[in-house]
Coordinates of C-alpha atoms in Angstrom, one line a residue:
M1 CA 0.0 0.0 0.0
A2 CA 1.3 3.4 -0.9
S3 CA -0.4 5.1 2.0
T4 CA -3.0 4.4 4.6
T5 CA -6.6 5.2 3.9
S6 CA -6.8 7.7 6.7
K7 CA -4.0 9.8 5.1
Q8 CA -5.7 9.9 1.7
L9 CA -7.9 12.7 0.4
I10 CA -11.3 11.3 -0.5
G11 CA -10.6 12.0 -4.2
Q12 CA -7.4 10.0 -4.0
F13 CA -9.2 7.1 -2.4
V14 CA -12.0 7.1 -5.0
A15 CA -9.5 7.3 -7.8
A16 CA -7.6 4.4 -6.4
L17 CA -10.8 2.4 -5.9
A18 CA -11.7 3.1 -9.6
A19 CA -8.3 2.0 -10.9
K20 CA -7.5 -1.3 -12.4
Q21 CA -5.7 -2.6 -9.3
S22 CA -6.7 -5.1 -6.6
T23 CA -6.7 -2.7 -3.7
P24 CA -8.5 -0.8 -2.4
G25 CA -11.4 -3.0 -3.1
G26 CA -15.0 -3.6 -2.0
G27 CA -14.1 -4.3 1.6
A28 CA -12.2 -1.0 1.9
A29 CA -15.1 0.8 0.2
A30 CA -17.5 -0.7 2.6
A31 CA -15.3 0.3 5.6
V32 CA -15.0 3.9 4.3
G33 CA -18.7 4.0 3.7
A34 CA -19.4 2.8 7.2
A35 CA -17.1 5.5 8.6
V36 CA -18.8 8.2 6.6
G37 CA -22.3 6.9 7.7
A38 CA -21.1 6.7 11.3
G39 CA -19.7 10.3 11.1
A40 CA -23.0 11.6 9.8
A41 CA -24.8 9.8 12.6
A42 CA -22.5 11.2 15.2
M43 CA -23.0 14.7 13.8
S44 CA -26.8 14.3 14.0
A45 CA -26.5 12.9 17.5
R46 CA -24.5 15.9 18.6
Y47 CA -27.4 18.2 17.6
T48 CA -29.7 16.2 19.9
Q49 CA -28.7 18.2 23.0
R50 CA -31.5 20.7 23.4
K51 CA -33.4 21.0 26.7
K52 CA -36.3 19.0 25.4
D53 CA -33.9 16.3 24.1
K54 CA -32.4 16.1 27.6
E55 CA -35.8 15.9 29.2
S56 CA -37.1 13.2 26.9
G57 CA -33.9 11.1 27.3
A58 CA -33.0 11.5 23.6
A59 CA -29.8 13.3 24.5
K60 CA -28.6 10.4 26.7
K61 CA -29.3 8.0 23.9
A62 CA -27.4 10.3 21.5
D63 CA -24.4 10.4 23.8
A64 CA -24.5 6.6 24.0
L65 CA -24.5 6.4 20.2
I66 CA -21.6 8.8 19.9
S67 CA -19.6 6.9 22.6
S68 CA -20.2 3.5 20.8
M69 CA -18.7 4.6 17.5
N70 CA -15.0 4.4 16.7
L71 CA -14.5 6.2 13.3
E72 CA -10.8 5.6 13.3
E73 CA -11.3 1.8 13.7
L74 CA -13.7 1.8 10.7
I75 CA -11.1 3.6 8.6
D76 CA -8.4 1.1 9.8
L77 CA -10.6 -1.7 8.5
A78 CA -10.1 -0.4 5.0
D79 CA -6.3 -0.9 5.4
A80 CA -6.9 -4.3 7.0
D81 CA -8.9 -5.4 4.0
A82 CA -6.1 -4.4 1.7
A83 CA -3.5 -6.3 3.8
A84 CA -5.7 -9.4 4.0
Y85 CA -6.2 -9.4 0.2
A86 CA -2.4 -9.0 -0.3
D87 CA -1.9 -12.0 1.9
L88 CA -4.4 -14.0 -0.1
Q89 CA -2.7 -13.0 -3.4
R90 CA 0.6 -14.3 -2.0
T91 CA -1.0 -17.7 -1.4
W92 CA -2.2 -17.8 -5.0
K93 CA 1.2 -17.1 -6.4
E94 CA 2.9 -19.7 -4.2
E95 CA 0.5 -22.4 -5.5
M96 CA 0.9 -21.5 -9.2
P97 CA 3.5 -22.7 -11.6
P98 CA 6.0 -19.9 -12.4
E99 CA 4.9 -19.5 -16.0
E100 CA 1.3 -19.0 -15.0
N101 CA 2.3 -16.5 -12.4
A102 CA 4.3 -14.6 -15.0
A103 CA 1.3 -14.5 -17.3
I104 CA -0.8 -13.0 -14.6
E105 CA 1.8 -10.5 -13.6
A106 CA 2.1 -9.4 -17.3
R107 CA -1.6 -8.3 -17.4

């Protein structure tokens, strides 16, 4: 991996996702999507702190939601997906005859 997902600009990540390369792939896209969704949920929950929200118990539930989310962990899962796929690819190469591996590498 050239850089970790958390260090990339969103445009860089999307361009890498669209490129003809094995990573980032669907797992990384899902992890980043989950992080974006969780970030939006946390933002909404932070607005649930008005007096009536506190009186109704909604603010307490919003605080619990915010506390339960780890956005950094979700982003880290994108990098974990790429690492796992790289490990998987190595097993494929180890099991292949050298000429078949060379043909794949030439693509």
